[in-house]
Structures are given as structure tokens and as C-alpha cells.
XYZ file of C-alpha atoms in Angstrom:
730
model
C -6.821 15.843 46.377
C -5.626 11.964 45.239
C -3.094 13.194 42.356
C -1.527 15.235 45.515
C -0.083 12.468 47.857
C 3.175 12.241 45.844
C 3.842 15.438 46.415
C 3.111 14.543 50.343
C 5.064 11.777 50.966
C 8.825 10.773 51.882
C 11.109 10.058 48.811
C 12.930 7.629 51.473
C 10.066 5.831 53.112
C 7.544 6.491 51.177
C 5.057 7.431 53.742
C 3.576 10.574 54.672
C 6.011 13.437 55.527
C 6.942 12.954 59.613
C 8.472 15.742 61.026
C 9.472 17.447 57.699
C 12.908 19.449 57.021
C 13.860 21.494 54.253
C 16.835 21.320 52.656
C 19.392 24.022 50.730
C 17.633 22.424 47.275
C 14.130 22.755 48.618
C 13.426 19.111 48.973
C 12.152 17.803 51.805
C 12.831 14.344 54.341
C 11.037 12.919 57.451
C 13.206 13.817 60.271
C 14.199 10.372 60.761
C 14.370 9.468 57.284
C 17.324 11.786 57.663
C 18.561 10.887 60.252
C 19.150 8.059 58.970
C 20.467 8.173 55.293
C 23.509 10.447 57.426
C 26.944 9.523 56.302
C 29.347 9.780 58.377
C 32.944 11.644 56.346
C 36.294 12.074 57.802
C 37.755 15.143 57.978
C 40.420 14.519 55.334
C 37.653 13.866 52.917
C 35.505 17.327 53.644
C 35.379 19.567 50.757
C 37.490 21.889 52.155
C 40.264 19.922 52.712
C 40.044 17.808 49.614
C 40.625 21.647 47.788
C 43.319 22.274 50.097
C 45.357 19.487 49.341
C 44.377 19.102 46.083
C 42.969 15.522 45.796
C 41.484 14.046 42.964
C 37.588 14.198 42.875
C 35.470 10.890 44.335
C 34.534 8.525 41.740
C 30.914 8.796 42.907
C 31.235 13.137 42.891
C 29.976 13.493 39.611
C 27.599 16.607 40.977
C 30.367 19.158 41.376
C 29.006 21.715 39.381
C 25.969 21.628 40.957
C 28.027 21.424 44.783
C 29.784 24.533 44.126
C 26.752 27.007 44.329
C 26.836 25.923 48.342
C 30.042 27.344 48.748
C 28.787 30.927 47.962
C 26.836 33.325 50.030
C 25.437 35.454 46.697
C 23.660 31.806 45.431
C 20.196 32.314 46.428
C 18.433 29.711 48.250
C 22.187 28.792 50.141
C 23.567 31.378 51.382
C 22.045 31.211 54.496
C 22.508 28.142 55.268
C 26.661 29.139 55.387
C 27.462 26.325 57.912
C 26.659 23.470 54.983
C 29.020 22.603 52.194
C 29.442 19.790 50.047
C 30.509 16.327 50.696
C 31.299 13.039 48.358
C 28.409 10.936 47.393
C 27.883 8.042 48.181
C 26.780 4.691 46.197
C 23.254 4.495 46.588
C 20.267 2.418 47.213
C 16.389 2.540 46.103
C 13.595 3.629 48.765
C 10.618 2.426 48.677
C 9.377 4.392 46.403
C 11.889 4.196 43.966
C 13.830 7.289 44.739
C 17.640 6.428 45.006
C 18.977 7.055 48.527
C 22.690 6.975 49.966
C 23.431 4.519 53.073
C 24.539 5.271 56.511
C 28.500 4.132 56.790
C 29.290 1.205 57.951
C 29.418 0.080 61.069
C 33.232 0.100 62.624
C 35.476 -2.935 62.842
C 35.192 -4.051 66.683
C 37.655 -2.058 68.770
C 40.167 -4.960 69.982
C 41.191 -5.353 65.505
C 40.687 -1.747 64.423
C 42.790 2.021 65.570
C 40.644 4.664 66.987
C 38.340 5.758 64.644
C 39.476 9.648 62.960
C 37.290 13.384 63.547
C 34.415 12.602 61.228
C 31.842 14.805 59.441
C 28.335 14.674 58.937
C 27.421 14.454 55.029
C 23.442 14.161 54.312
C 22.535 13.685 50.249
C 19.248 14.345 48.545
C 17.553 11.214 47.564
C 16.250 13.992 44.785
C 18.417 15.688 43.203
C 22.173 14.052 44.597
C 23.203 17.093 46.099
C 25.471 16.452 49.164
C 25.491 18.635 52.269
C 28.428 18.723 55.383
C 25.913 19.138 58.703
C 27.604 22.178 60.903
C 27.698 21.245 64.744
C 24.072 21.722 64.920
C 22.864 18.624 62.309
C 19.966 18.100 61.199
C 19.245 21.416 63.814
C 19.864 23.467 61.066
C 17.554 22.659 58.862
C 14.039 24.283 59.201
C 11.065 22.379 59.981
C 8.644 22.750 57.275
C 5.658 22.864 59.333
C 3.092 24.039 56.361
C 3.745 20.316 54.852
C 2.416 19.403 57.928
C -0.589 21.340 57.770
C -1.556 20.017 54.283
C -0.304 16.518 55.209
C -2.931 16.649 58.214
C -5.836 18.648 56.186
C -5.030 15.852 53.181
C -5.365 13.107 55.980
C -8.599 14.096 57.400
C -9.910 14.484 54.332
C -9.631 11.434 53.667
C -11.626 7.808 54.632
C -9.351 6.286 55.260
C -6.825 8.574 56.694
C -6.755 6.629 59.917
C -4.648 3.873 58.980
C -1.295 2.786 60.650
C 1.699 5.210 59.491
C 4.433 2.593 60.107
C 3.283 -0.253 57.642
C 5.677 -0.166 55.047
C 3.293 -1.671 52.289
C -0.208 -1.645 52.853
C -1.044 0.088 55.696
C -3.131 -1.129 58.038
C -6.321 -0.065 60.001
C -4.953 2.342 62.787
C -5.477 1.226 66.338
C -4.614 3.233 68.344
C -2.983 7.213 68.394
C -0.262 8.468 70.793
C -0.420 12.257 71.369
C 3.067 12.433 72.387
C 4.208 10.564 68.980
C 1.539 12.183 67.103
C 1.295 8.417 65.020
C -1.323 6.288 64.320
C -0.440 2.244 65.488
C -1.915 -0.736 63.752
C -1.846 -3.571 66.574
C 1.537 -5.087 65.425
C 3.604 -1.480 64.682
C 2.328 -0.601 68.019
C 4.165 -4.004 69.580
C 6.954 -3.746 67.428
C 7.459 0.056 67.725
C 5.436 1.669 70.433
C 6.163 -0.794 73.711
C 4.482 -0.156 76.842
C 8.117 -0.245 79.031
C 10.257 2.431 79.385
C 9.960 6.372 79.285
C 7.147 5.147 76.408
C 5.105 3.595 78.816
C 3.893 7.001 80.028
C 2.558 7.788 76.840
C -1.004 8.784 76.191
C -2.336 6.311 73.379
C -5.855 7.423 72.443
C -8.413 6.006 69.808
C -7.758 7.445 66.015
C -11.243 8.992 65.726
C -10.035 10.855 69.285
C -6.661 10.937 67.993
C -7.780 12.782 65.129
C -9.598 15.519 66.916
C -7.518 16.865 68.746
C -4.231 16.967 66.191
C -6.947 18.705 64.716
C -7.574 20.996 67.805
C -4.285 21.232 69.226
C -2.662 24.612 68.364
C -0.643 24.889 65.222
C 3.030 25.456 66.278
C 5.035 29.211 65.213
C 7.633 28.441 63.021
C 11.589 29.736 64.795
C 14.168 30.583 63.779
C 16.919 27.945 62.888
C 19.979 30.318 64.731
C 18.122 31.367 67.226
C 15.862 28.348 68.721
C 14.132 31.281 71.036
C 13.120 33.703 68.104
C 10.199 33.768 66.214
C 10.331 34.751 61.832
C 9.858 38.670 61.825
C 11.031 38.859 58.226
C 11.757 38.341 55.079
C 15.397 38.171 53.299
C 15.299 39.246 49.726
C 18.483 38.269 48.791
C 18.312 34.590 50.610
C 15.170 34.200 50.245
C 14.517 32.910 53.421
C 12.476 33.664 56.771
C 14.911 35.578 59.317
C 14.206 36.541 62.930
C 15.518 40.332 64.196
C 18.553 38.986 66.028
C 19.579 37.371 62.188
C 19.202 41.436 61.206
C 21.135 42.826 64.090
C 23.837 40.503 64.710
C 24.249 37.400 62.029
C 24.587 37.325 58.487
C 21.893 38.986 57.312
C 22.720 42.109 58.571
C 23.646 44.009 55.610
C 20.941 42.038 52.966
C 17.989 43.737 51.905
C 14.666 42.529 53.956
C 10.897 43.065 54.209
C 8.483 42.174 56.357
C 7.333 38.804 56.937
C 3.584 39.728 55.774
C 3.717 41.175 53.214
C 6.012 38.962 51.723
C 3.832 36.182 52.532
C 0.911 38.018 50.844
C 3.127 38.905 47.370
C 4.638 35.619 46.933
C 0.529 33.557 47.629
C -0.538 36.506 44.824
C 2.478 35.338 42.534
C 2.301 31.485 43.401
C -1.869 32.036 42.686
C -0.936 33.396 39.183
C 1.577 31.238 38.201
C -1.272 28.623 39.066
C -3.630 30.292 36.590
C -1.465 30.247 33.872
C -0.585 26.215 35.653
C -4.288 25.632 36.035
C -5.035 26.551 31.863
C -2.230 24.476 30.623
C -3.844 21.189 33.041
C -7.609 22.625 31.500
C -5.791 22.135 27.885
C -4.369 19.172 28.903
C -7.103 17.391 30.100
C -8.203 18.444 27.079
C -6.053 16.700 24.530
C -6.322 13.789 26.751
C -9.970 13.702 25.887
C -9.448 14.068 22.319
C -6.526 11.225 22.890
C -8.746 8.930 23.669
C -11.593 10.129 21.424
C -8.650 9.488 18.364
C -8.319 5.895 20.004
C -11.709 5.120 19.480
C -11.718 6.467 16.145
C -9.051 4.311 15.318
C -10.660 1.337 16.069
C -13.473 2.360 14.379
C -11.873 2.855 11.265
C -9.596 -0.174 11.387
C -12.951 -2.156 11.169
C -14.059 -0.757 8.736
C -10.892 0.269 6.682
C -10.008 -3.865 7.460
C -14.194 -4.418 5.950
C -13.214 -2.805 2.906
C -9.501 -4.102 1.957
C -11.576 -7.831 2.688
C -14.475 -6.437 0.474
C -11.856 -5.050 -2.178
C -9.884 -8.754 -2.191
C -12.761 -10.969 -2.347
C -13.578 -8.795 -5.633
C -10.445 -9.462 -7.046
C -10.808 -13.271 -6.461
C -14.452 -13.408 -8.031
C -13.245 -11.638 -10.852
C -10.626 -14.470 -10.659
C -12.937 -16.652 -10.668
C -14.589 -15.359 -13.356
C -11.900 -14.972 -15.648
C -10.797 -18.545 -14.613
C -14.607 -19.914 -15.959
C -14.013 -18.191 -19.609
C -10.950 -19.294 -19.888
C -11.657 -23.138 -18.818
C -14.728 -22.334 -21.522
C -12.751 -21.401 -24.120
C -10.234 -24.934 -23.220
C -13.138 -27.052 -22.903
C -14.527 -25.729 -26.717
C -11.179 -26.153 -27.951
C -11.157 -29.417 -26.833
C -14.395 -30.509 -28.375
C -13.072 -28.492 -31.495
C -10.260 -30.556 -31.574
C -12.119 -33.820 -31.324
C -14.797 -32.931 -33.524
C -11.868 -32.669 -36.509
C -10.025 -36.034 -35.277
C -13.407 -38.052 -35.438
C -14.127 -36.014 -38.398
C -11.050 -37.392 -40.634
C -11.298 -40.793 -38.324
C -14.947 -41.401 -40.239
C -13.454 -40.128 -43.645
C -10.352 -42.388 -43.824
C -12.226 -45.359 -42.276
C -14.659 -44.361 -45.597
C -11.772 -43.842 -47.878
C -9.786 -47.436 -46.288
C -13.359 -49.263 -46.702
C -13.243 -48.703 -50.343
C -9.342 -49.283 -51.193
C -9.908 -52.378 -49.298
C -12.954 -53.534 -51.360
C -10.573 -52.310 -54.883
C -7.840 -54.201 -53.920
C -9.716 -57.377 -52.994
C -11.567 -56.468 -56.125
C -8.019 -56.578 -58.185
C -6.561 -59.732 -56.308
C -9.449 -61.168 -57.688
C -8.861 -60.428 -60.825
C -5.886 -61.223 -61.279
C -6.560 -64.302 -60.598
C -8.281 -64.739 -63.389
C -6.944 -66.573 -66.494
C -8.545 -65.018 -69.594
C -6.354 -62.895 -71.186
C -9.089 -60.946 -73.505
C -11.176 -60.064 -70.639
C -8.502 -59.322 -68.250
C -7.649 -56.782 -70.835
C -10.844 -54.852 -71.462
C -10.643 -53.672 -68.035
C -6.795 -53.710 -66.624
C -6.504 -50.240 -67.869
C -9.702 -49.039 -66.320
C -8.423 -50.800 -63.112
C -5.019 -48.936 -63.357
C -6.254 -45.544 -63.129
C -8.482 -46.183 -60.170
C -5.724 -47.780 -58.270
C -3.617 -44.531 -59.719
C -6.372 -41.993 -58.063
C -7.009 -43.982 -55.048
C -3.586 -44.040 -53.959
C -3.374 -40.346 -55.504
C -6.267 -39.746 -53.431
C -3.956 -41.277 -50.201
C -1.251 -39.054 -51.107
C -2.710 -35.141 -50.410
C -2.357 -35.441 -46.831
C -5.192 -37.825 -45.727
C -2.401 -39.762 -44.056
C -1.823 -36.690 -41.970
C -3.515 -35.795 -38.711
C -5.424 -32.226 -39.211
C -5.297 -31.388 -35.364
C -2.769 -31.471 -33.459
C -2.814 -33.579 -30.206
C -1.252 -29.902 -28.262
C -3.592 -27.296 -27.125
C -1.597 -24.241 -28.668
C -2.724 -21.954 -25.491
C -0.836 -20.809 -23.289
C -1.683 -18.507 -20.617
C -0.120 -15.266 -19.813
C -0.320 -14.573 -15.977
C 3.253 -12.879 -15.323
C 1.663 -9.456 -15.226
C -1.315 -10.386 -13.055
C 1.111 -12.017 -11.080
C 3.372 -9.524 -10.888
C 0.295 -6.866 -10.317
C -0.465 -8.734 -7.241
C 2.988 -8.278 -5.818
C 2.642 -4.927 -6.422
C -0.456 -4.295 -4.953
C -0.111 -2.404 -1.700
C -1.400 0.685 -0.048
C -1.163 4.558 -1.900
C 0.047 7.251 1.374
C -1.603 10.433 0.915
C 0.121 13.095 -0.101
C 0.287 16.839 0.518
C -1.406 17.798 -2.895
C 0.242 19.720 -5.667
C -0.720 21.708 -8.973
C -2.505 19.169 -11.045
C -0.660 19.874 -15.356
C -2.379 21.863 -17.092
C -4.157 19.782 -20.230
C -1.741 18.880 -23.261
C -1.870 20.095 -26.548
C -2.790 18.025 -29.346
C -0.303 19.055 -32.467
C -2.710 18.217 -35.540
C 0.232 18.849 -37.865
C 1.370 15.556 -36.977
C -1.593 13.800 -36.527
C -1.887 11.135 -39.484
C -4.078 8.225 -40.115
C -3.233 4.723 -42.785
C -5.843 2.159 -43.710
C -7.176 1.257 -39.497
C -4.366 2.559 -37.838
C -3.839 6.174 -36.599
C -1.207 8.340 -35.092
C -1.375 11.039 -32.703
C 1.693 13.765 -31.359
C 0.745 16.102 -28.529
C 2.763 18.518 -26.055
C 2.486 20.166 -23.063
C 1.719 23.646 -23.076
C 5.247 26.200 -23.553
C 4.524 27.975 -19.761
C 3.602 25.244 -17.737
C 5.610 24.273 -15.325
C 4.465 21.614 -13.681
C 6.106 18.515 -13.652
C 4.402 15.782 -15.902
C 4.776 12.008 -14.676
C 3.116 10.469 -17.788
C 0.066 10.367 -20.333
C -3.430 8.863 -21.119
C -4.608 8.866 -24.638
C -8.206 7.833 -24.799
C -10.633 6.482 -28.191
C -14.557 6.171 -28.332
C -15.852 2.361 -30.113
C -15.824 5.494 -33.210
C -19.999 5.509 -32.425
C -20.067 7.844 -30.190
C -19.562 5.634 -27.158
C -17.519 5.881 -24.235
C -13.759 6.682 -24.161
C -10.778 3.509 -23.295
C -7.584 4.223 -22.483
C -5.581 3.110 -25.632
C -2.097 3.813 -24.112
C -1.249 5.453 -20.970
C 3.483 5.802 -20.388
C 5.062 8.924 -20.768
C 6.033 9.247 -24.691
C 3.727 11.991 -26.368
C 3.152 10.234 -29.578
C 1.473 6.901 -30.212
C -0.232 4.983 -33.219
C -3.168 2.988 -32.531
C -3.771 -0.294 -34.714
C -7.059 -2.144 -35.066
C -9.736 1.043 -36.134
C -12.754 0.407 -37.838
C -12.465 1.385 -41.743
C -14.648 4.217 -42.719
C -14.990 5.321 -39.520
C -14.609 8.412 -36.916
C -13.105 8.459 -33.404
C -12.920 11.533 -31.038
C -9.422 10.946 -29.267
C -8.458 12.586 -26.282
C -5.454 13.072 -23.888
C -4.297 13.957 -20.621
C -1.524 14.225 -18.146
C -1.146 13.019 -14.977
C 1.062 12.995 -11.834
C 1.630 11.421 -8.511
C -0.130 14.154 -6.691
C -3.229 15.413 -8.688
C -6.765 14.780 -7.651
C -8.153 17.560 -8.289
C -8.978 19.301 -11.904
C -6.241 22.639 -12.172
C -7.046 26.192 -12.884
C -9.652 27.264 -15.393
C -7.737 29.419 -16.486
C -5.533 27.222 -18.017
C -8.711 25.459 -19.362
C -9.592 28.001 -21.133
C -6.519 28.231 -23.222
C -8.090 25.264 -25.052
C -10.698 25.174 -27.230
C -14.551 24.251 -26.796
C -15.646 20.984 -25.447
C -12.914 20.310 -23.011
C -13.501 17.952 -20.550
C -12.705 17.940 -17.036
C -11.496 14.278 -14.592
C -11.615 14.679 -11.412
C -8.612 12.613 -11.340
C -5.450 14.090 -13.185
C -5.545 17.091 -15.334
C -8.466 18.245 -17.723
C -8.076 16.547 -21.254
C -7.318 17.734 -23.788
C -9.357 18.844 -26.955
C -11.514 16.485 -28.563
C -10.352 15.525 -32.097
C -11.837 13.999 -34.966
C -9.938 11.112 -36.384
C -11.433 11.028 -39.784
C -9.964 8.665 -42.158
C -8.545 10.407 -44.943
C -8.791 7.064 -47.659
C -12.273 4.805 -48.461
C -9.781 1.801 -49.132
C -7.742 -0.633 -47.165
C -4.068 -1.535 -48.016
C -2.767 -5.036 -46.724
C -0.392 -7.529 -47.387
C -0.189 -11.292 -46.453
C 0.618 -12.086 -42.818
C 3.699 -14.555 -42.453
C 3.285 -14.303 -38.734
C 0.325 -16.219 -38.631
C 0.560 -18.179 -41.787
C 1.352 -21.844 -42.783
C 5.235 -22.921 -42.634
C 4.550 -24.531 -46.293
C 3.744 -21.204 -47.385
C 6.019 -19.177 -49.752
C 6.143 -15.406 -49.787
C 7.612 -13.028 -52.271
C 6.569 -9.649 -54.102
C 6.782 -7.772 -50.220
C 4.147 -10.478 -48.794
C 1.855 -9.672 -51.804
C 2.571 -12.821 -53.622
C 1.802 -16.319 -52.165
C 2.608 -20.600 -53.402
C 3.224 -23.151 -51.352
C 5.752 -26.106 -51.353
C 3.418 -28.790 -50.382
C 0.597 -30.981 -52.294
C -1.761 -30.577 -49.480
C -3.841 -26.976 -49.067
C -2.438 -24.826 -46.520
C -4.003 -21.139 -45.662
C -2.200 -17.591 -45.381
C -4.272 -15.064 -44.190
C -4.269 -11.084 -44.454
C -2.551 -8.514 -41.943
C -5.540 -6.785 -41.861
C -8.988 -7.637 -40.019
C -12.201 -6.389 -40.862
C -15.104 -5.594 -38.635
C -16.882 -2.286 -40.022
C -17.227 -0.382 -43.085
C -17.295 -1.906 -47.033
C -13.944 -4.175 -48.650
C -13.094 -4.851 -51.573
C -9.732 -6.907 -52.507
C -8.706 -8.946 -55.469
C -6.257 -11.953 -56.261
C -4.449 -12.596 -59.570
C -4.199 -16.370 -60.812
C -0.305 -16.596 -61.620
C -0.068 -20.454 -62.170
C -2.140 -22.564 -62.282
C -1.099 -26.426 -62.715
C -2.659 -29.837 -62.512
C -6.312 -28.808 -61.818
C -6.067 -27.661 -58.328
C -9.124 -26.473 -55.948
C -7.870 -23.230 -54.482
C -10.003 -21.563 -52.013
C -10.363 -17.792 -51.667
C -13.010 -15.850 -48.845
C -12.522 -14.766 -44.956
C -11.745 -16.071 -41.922
C -11.045 -15.835 -38.205
C -7.888 -15.522 -36.892
C -7.414 -19.121 -35.391
C -8.797 -20.730 -38.324
C -6.752 -24.250 -39.536
C -4.034 -23.202 -41.521
C -3.670 -26.637 -42.730
C -7.390 -27.786 -44.673
C -8.096 -26.847 -47.638
C -10.218 -22.755 -46.299
C -14.228 -23.531 -45.265
C -13.417 -27.120 -44.079
C -13.662 -25.449 -40.338
C -16.700 -23.006 -38.711
C -14.038 -20.446 -38.508
C -13.714 -19.581 -42.739
C -16.428 -18.529 -45.506
C -14.317 -19.236 -48.509
C -15.181 -20.144 -52.466
C -13.492 -23.059 -53.505
C -12.723 -23.327 -57.328
C -11.366 -25.894 -59.654
C -10.838 -25.052 -63.898
C -15.057 -25.467 -64.300
C -16.906 -24.678 -61.266
C -16.898 -23.368 -58.337
C -18.157 -23.568 -54.845
C -19.072 -21.787 -51.239
C -18.209 -23.619 -48.386
C -18.462 -22.966 -44.762
C -18.094 -25.742 -42.030
C -17.690 -28.221 -44.997
C -20.666 -27.894 -46.184
C -21.118 -27.174 -50.061
C -23.584 -24.825 -51.690
C -24.563 -23.122 -54.471
C -22.458 -24.948 -57.671
C -21.576 -22.317 -59.977
C -20.686 -23.069 -63.832
C -17.647 -21.170 -64.203
C -13.708 -21.980 -63.024
C -10.975 -19.949 -63.005
C -7.146 -20.433 -65.233
C -4.001 -18.925 -64.796
C -4.150 -15.119 -65.598
C -7.673 -14.946 -63.979
C -8.712 -12.543 -61.445
C -10.692 -13.657 -58.233
C -12.540 -10.787 -56.352
C -13.708 -10.833 -52.741
C -16.169 -8.355 -51.803
C -16.893 -7.820 -47.118
C -19.388 -5.839 -46.735
C -19.361 -5.404 -43.244
C -22.395 -2.859 -43.143
C -25.068 -5.449 -45.201
C -22.960 -7.828 -43.362
C -22.773 -9.728 -46.637
C -19.673 -11.840 -48.469
C -20.035 -11.816 -52.511
C -17.302 -13.221 -54.572
C -16.692 -12.910 -58.577
C -14.347 -14.044 -60.860
C -13.231 -11.972 -64.128
C -15.608 -8.873 -62.332
C -18.543 -11.009 -62.784
C -20.207 -12.092 -59.853
C -20.591 -15.586 -59.112
C -24.157 -16.844 -58.334
C -25.861 -14.631 -55.344
C -24.801 -13.437 -52.196
C -22.412 -16.138 -50.454
C -23.246 -15.391 -47.351
C -24.494 -13.517 -45.199
C -25.593 -12.022 -41.039
C -21.439 -11.872 -41.078
C -20.426 -9.796 -37.497
C -17.035 -9.797 -35.578
C -13.385 -9.457 -36.610
C -12.569 -11.515 -40.245
C -9.408 -11.517 -42.157
C -8.848 -12.138 -45.444
C -7.902 -15.699 -46.613
C -6.525 -17.817 -49.402
C -6.114 -22.140 -49.249
C -3.476 -23.498 -51.746
C -1.175 -26.142 -52.715
C 2.121 -26.320 -54.487
C -0.056 -26.275 -58.293
C -1.095 -22.822 -57.767
C 0.177 -18.692 -57.356
C -1.615 -15.785 -56.053
C -0.784 -12.209 -56.485
C -2.861 -9.943 -53.725
C -4.199 -6.114 -54.717
C -5.594 -4.132 -52.324
C -6.995 -0.237 -52.411
C -9.677 -1.284 -54.717
C -12.623 1.018 -54.991
C -15.859 -0.867 -55.231
C -16.772 -3.140 -58.135
C -19.444 -1.783 -60.471
C -22.069 -4.731 -60.289
C -21.966 -3.781 -56.205
C -22.204 -0.238 -56.458
C -24.969 -0.040 -58.797
C -27.122 -2.762 -56.532
C -25.828 -0.487 -53.317
C -27.251 2.594 -54.804
C -30.869 1.022 -55.875
C -33.282 2.073 -52.710
């Protein structure tokens, strides 16, 4: 019932209707409020006179189209009020309930200062639809009284516990103290003293307590609606054309004499039935609206819960990223510490070595100075040649890079954080979109796939009948042992070369296509077009058929790598021949690294002068490049002179073997990562037993030499007989 209260309040005063009248526009007004907003209009400004004179429309007359309907008797709802016509509107004000109302005309100037006013007509503007009406000689009495609305208001007020309140309080109504039976109004004490003083004609009114007034109002007989044109006649018929009740005199002598009329009771029942049917539909809409509001309120609660859950998930994901970054930070710091310790170790070793040699040199110098002081020529000549050779030999030893630091003070580590920063800046939410078909699995073109050394080139294409747009492809390989697959390429190209594979190994490769929408597998009919063993992925298209990448050759072909070699190394013969422009030993690596399989290569000695000590073997990628191979823990080598050979790792010498090298000799290096051993040979003769064991990781062929040596690399060779026969033994 409380929702209905706004329908029962006057748009002007904001209180319940008192003596409401029905305007031709079907809106209601209190009779007192209608009297307050009347505007006196000169005859010259009436619509009829303005049309006759052709004057311009008022600035405020913005509803001419609505007002024109008032002049036509055929216009439904207005023909019965033929005496009313449109009038110009007036600038509006605000009523207590926020509806625009139009003020009464300004008071006339004093008679002494102004001429007599011209004849005027009363004009009324509806505060709700702003249609203007000019009243005839009957004034407000020409509008019918809405007794039905009065009855509804009475029942509503009787049903409310707070109904006995003052009806004249402007803001918060106070509790009513009395009721005037003649005025039919409840008053509080302040309003009674102000609006209903006990003097004059009002002194004869009877004031009763509010409860008694409510009973008397309820028991008072309902007034019968009378005709506005014939005040003594009751409504007995209903004019269908004018849509209003009429009396019998209206039918005999009034303007409704030629209109279609029907019995008032029958039309009353018919309109009640029509209103009930309309209310049924509106009730259904209201029920749906209530259910919709419940749904919306549930959505508000669900949104709040989902927001809390999503925020927690987002925080957890960001915390996981931060934890991963901290772990990676610790790993990088560990590498920096290892590099720091390694540099300190190398420098301290060099300090110790130089200190010992400097002490020996100083002793030799002091001894030579004392010998020079001797005056015995024959005794001096007996030892001078030996001393001169020792001085020259010591000087030569100082000249072989001894005074050059083996380690730089700079850390050759550059953290590449640009991709990570870019990924962080691009970190964003993925807007879910309507799903569309996922691409069909690509077809691997076996005739275009090939292998070379430890690399493989794969080619694929989309099925010729596929019409789904493809954003890119994902190529995956396993670890060569039937393990898990890993992504090796993501992009738009349909061909990819993968380097760094193990030799003598079998890999499984697969490729799939993806686009922005695909999260579910494509139809199985397209999958059946591929071979058996197809895999499915719920994040994109099904995989293509699996392909085994079998190495077509059992040997490796490679050359020396200029990009990782020392700057003093000189390359020739397509990087197969190397020498050096320095007297100090410099290191050069091969281009290919090995982590699995059996590999053999040879190095022929093209030049060998002044009995240098070249070294041959394998090393890590970060081995020292300015020291003899095997001086640090990153290399495993055999270094030789013209008579003997030694195995060396981390500056530790083992297994001295008779047999050196000369120009034209051939040094063989055999790396067996299946048995994790390293073996050397000179001119196909194995040098001692197995040189090194328990090798694990990635190794690169390596050589250290100076300007007195030049070697040439030979690859793609079979395993030598001495090792093949040993491998064949049980």
C-alpha cells in the first residue's frame, strides 16, 4: 500500500488530494491548489484572439501541438469540455514534491499608478503534462469532482496507523489534534490556530477528536456524482465518443445528443473488467520485475564474492611470480659468487706463481752480481756460459705471458632482463570471447624434413581444405629418450631448424596450430585424417602425427668457432685450420657441443717450431681462453711436446707417457659419452689408458696453441680400430 501513496498526493501541494478535480488531460488537482495556480490572461492573449490576429506564439508556449487537440470536439477526452481552450503557458516554479507548477499572475499595480486592467480570462496549466486550459464562465466548477479518488484516499488513510495526522503541515505532518466536520480536515494545534481560528464563520464549525472524526467520515454517506453542466442531475449514461459520464439532459439538449451512449452501469462493469485484465498483465510484469530484482541482488552478492576470490587469485599469482623471481635471483647471485671465487682463485694462483718465480729470479740476479764482482778470470769463465743461459731462459720464462693477468677484473656477465620487463609490462587480463572453431592439425611434410649433425629441419602445412584462420604454430620435441615434450618453436612460420640435439639419438616431434579462440579440441573427423598416435590438447588444435627424427649420420661434422675463440687465434681453410699470433697459449673451441653419443675427431700438426706444448681435448663453453688448456676446471686435455705427453685437468698433471709430436703428426680425440670417458691417440697409437672418466654434461672440442703451432681439424671420422675392438669385447 505504501507504494500507492505517491498516486494519492497532489503534484502542487504534495499532500493527499482534498476535493480533487479531474482535468481534461486525466490528471488530478486539489481544488484549492487549482485555484492557487490560476493565471489571469487578457482577452487579447487568448488562443482564439491570437489565431485571429496571427500573432506569434509565446516563448513559453512549447506545447502547441498538444493544445491544438483541445479545440477539436472529436478529440477523445476533450470534446465534452468544449468550454475550455488552450492558453499560453507561464514560466514555472517547483512544487513541494518537485513537480513544475505555474504561479498566479502578479498582483496589479496600485490603481493610482496603473490604468484599469483589460478583461481577463482564467487560465490553468496542468503541473504534470503542462497543457494549458482557459476556463469558461463556470470556472473550476466546470471540472468534474473525482469522488472515486477521494474514496481511495479515505480507505488508504483509514488503513494506515499514522493516518491521524495533520493535513496542513507542509513538511513532516504532526499528529492531528482535532478534526473539523464541516471542513473535513484534520488539524494539529499550530495549524488549527493558524488556518482554523475560532472566530467569524469558522466559530460555528464543529471540532471533534481525530478518532471520532475518522468514524464519522467513514459513516457519512458517499456523495453521488453530479453532472458538471447540469448540477442538479446525476450521471446516468456514458458517452462513448467523449468517454465521459453524462446526464439525460446532456443527451436531450446538450452537445452529446448525437453521440453514441451506453448504460452507465454496463460501461462501469465493462471498464472494470478491462482494467482487471490490464492489471493481470501488469501484475505479471511486476512479478517478473520482482524476480529480476532478486536476481540482480543475488548478482551483487555474487559479484562481491567473485571479486574477493579473483583478487585472492590475482595476489597468489603475483606472489608466485615474485617467488619465482626471488628464486631466480638467488640462482644468479650464486653464479656471480662462483665467478667471483673463480676469479680470486686464478689471480691468487698467479700471484703465488709469480712470487715464487720472482724470488728465484731475484736470487739468480743477486748471485750473478756477486759472480761479476769476482776477479778470477778463469773461475768466471768456467760458469759464465751456464749463467748466461740461465739468465736468458729465465727471461724467456717471464716473456711467455707471465706478466699478463690471466683473469680480468670485469665480470663478463650481462643480465638480459629486457624480455622479462617487457613481459611484465604486457602482463594483462585475457578477455574471454565467444569460442570459434579451433584449427585443424597441421601436416608434417616428411619429404622436406632433414637432419644435419646435431640439428634437424622440420616443415609442415595446414590441410588444404581447412578454412579456419591460424594465428601460429607450436613445435614440440621430446628429450630423445621418450621423455616429456618441450616447446622449441612458437611462431607463424611453417619451417623450423632445431640445433643442439644429441648425436645418435631418436627424437619425436609434433606440431600444432592455434588461434585466439581455441580452448577445446576440433572435431574428431579432422583428427581421423591424420595417422595413428595423434595427440589431443584442450588448449589448441590436436597435434599433428608424431614423427621420429632419426639421425641420418653416425658422425659429426664441425669446424672451429671464431665467435668464442681468443682474439689472437688466426683462422683459415673455412675455419678448419688455426694458429696464433702470440707466444702465449690461446684456446679455440669447436662449433658443436656434445652431451650424448660416441665422437671422434683428429688434428694434424701442420707446423711445429721451437718445441712448444700444444694441448688437445674438450672443454666447457666458459673455459679460460688465455691459458693452456687444462689449467682450470673447465677443460680436460692432453698437452704434448716433442718427446712426451701429459693429461691435465684443473692444473693437475697425470699419466706421463713417452711419445711426442712433430710436424705431420696426427692427434686423435675420442669422446665416449655413453661410457663417459675421454681417450687420446697420436698417430693412431693410444696414449696410455683412458685419460679421463665420469664425464657428464656438454663438451666442446678444444685446442690451445701459440704462434709456433698450426693444426688442421678433421671431423666425420669413424671410431678408430683400437677403440672399436675394445667396445666389441663383452
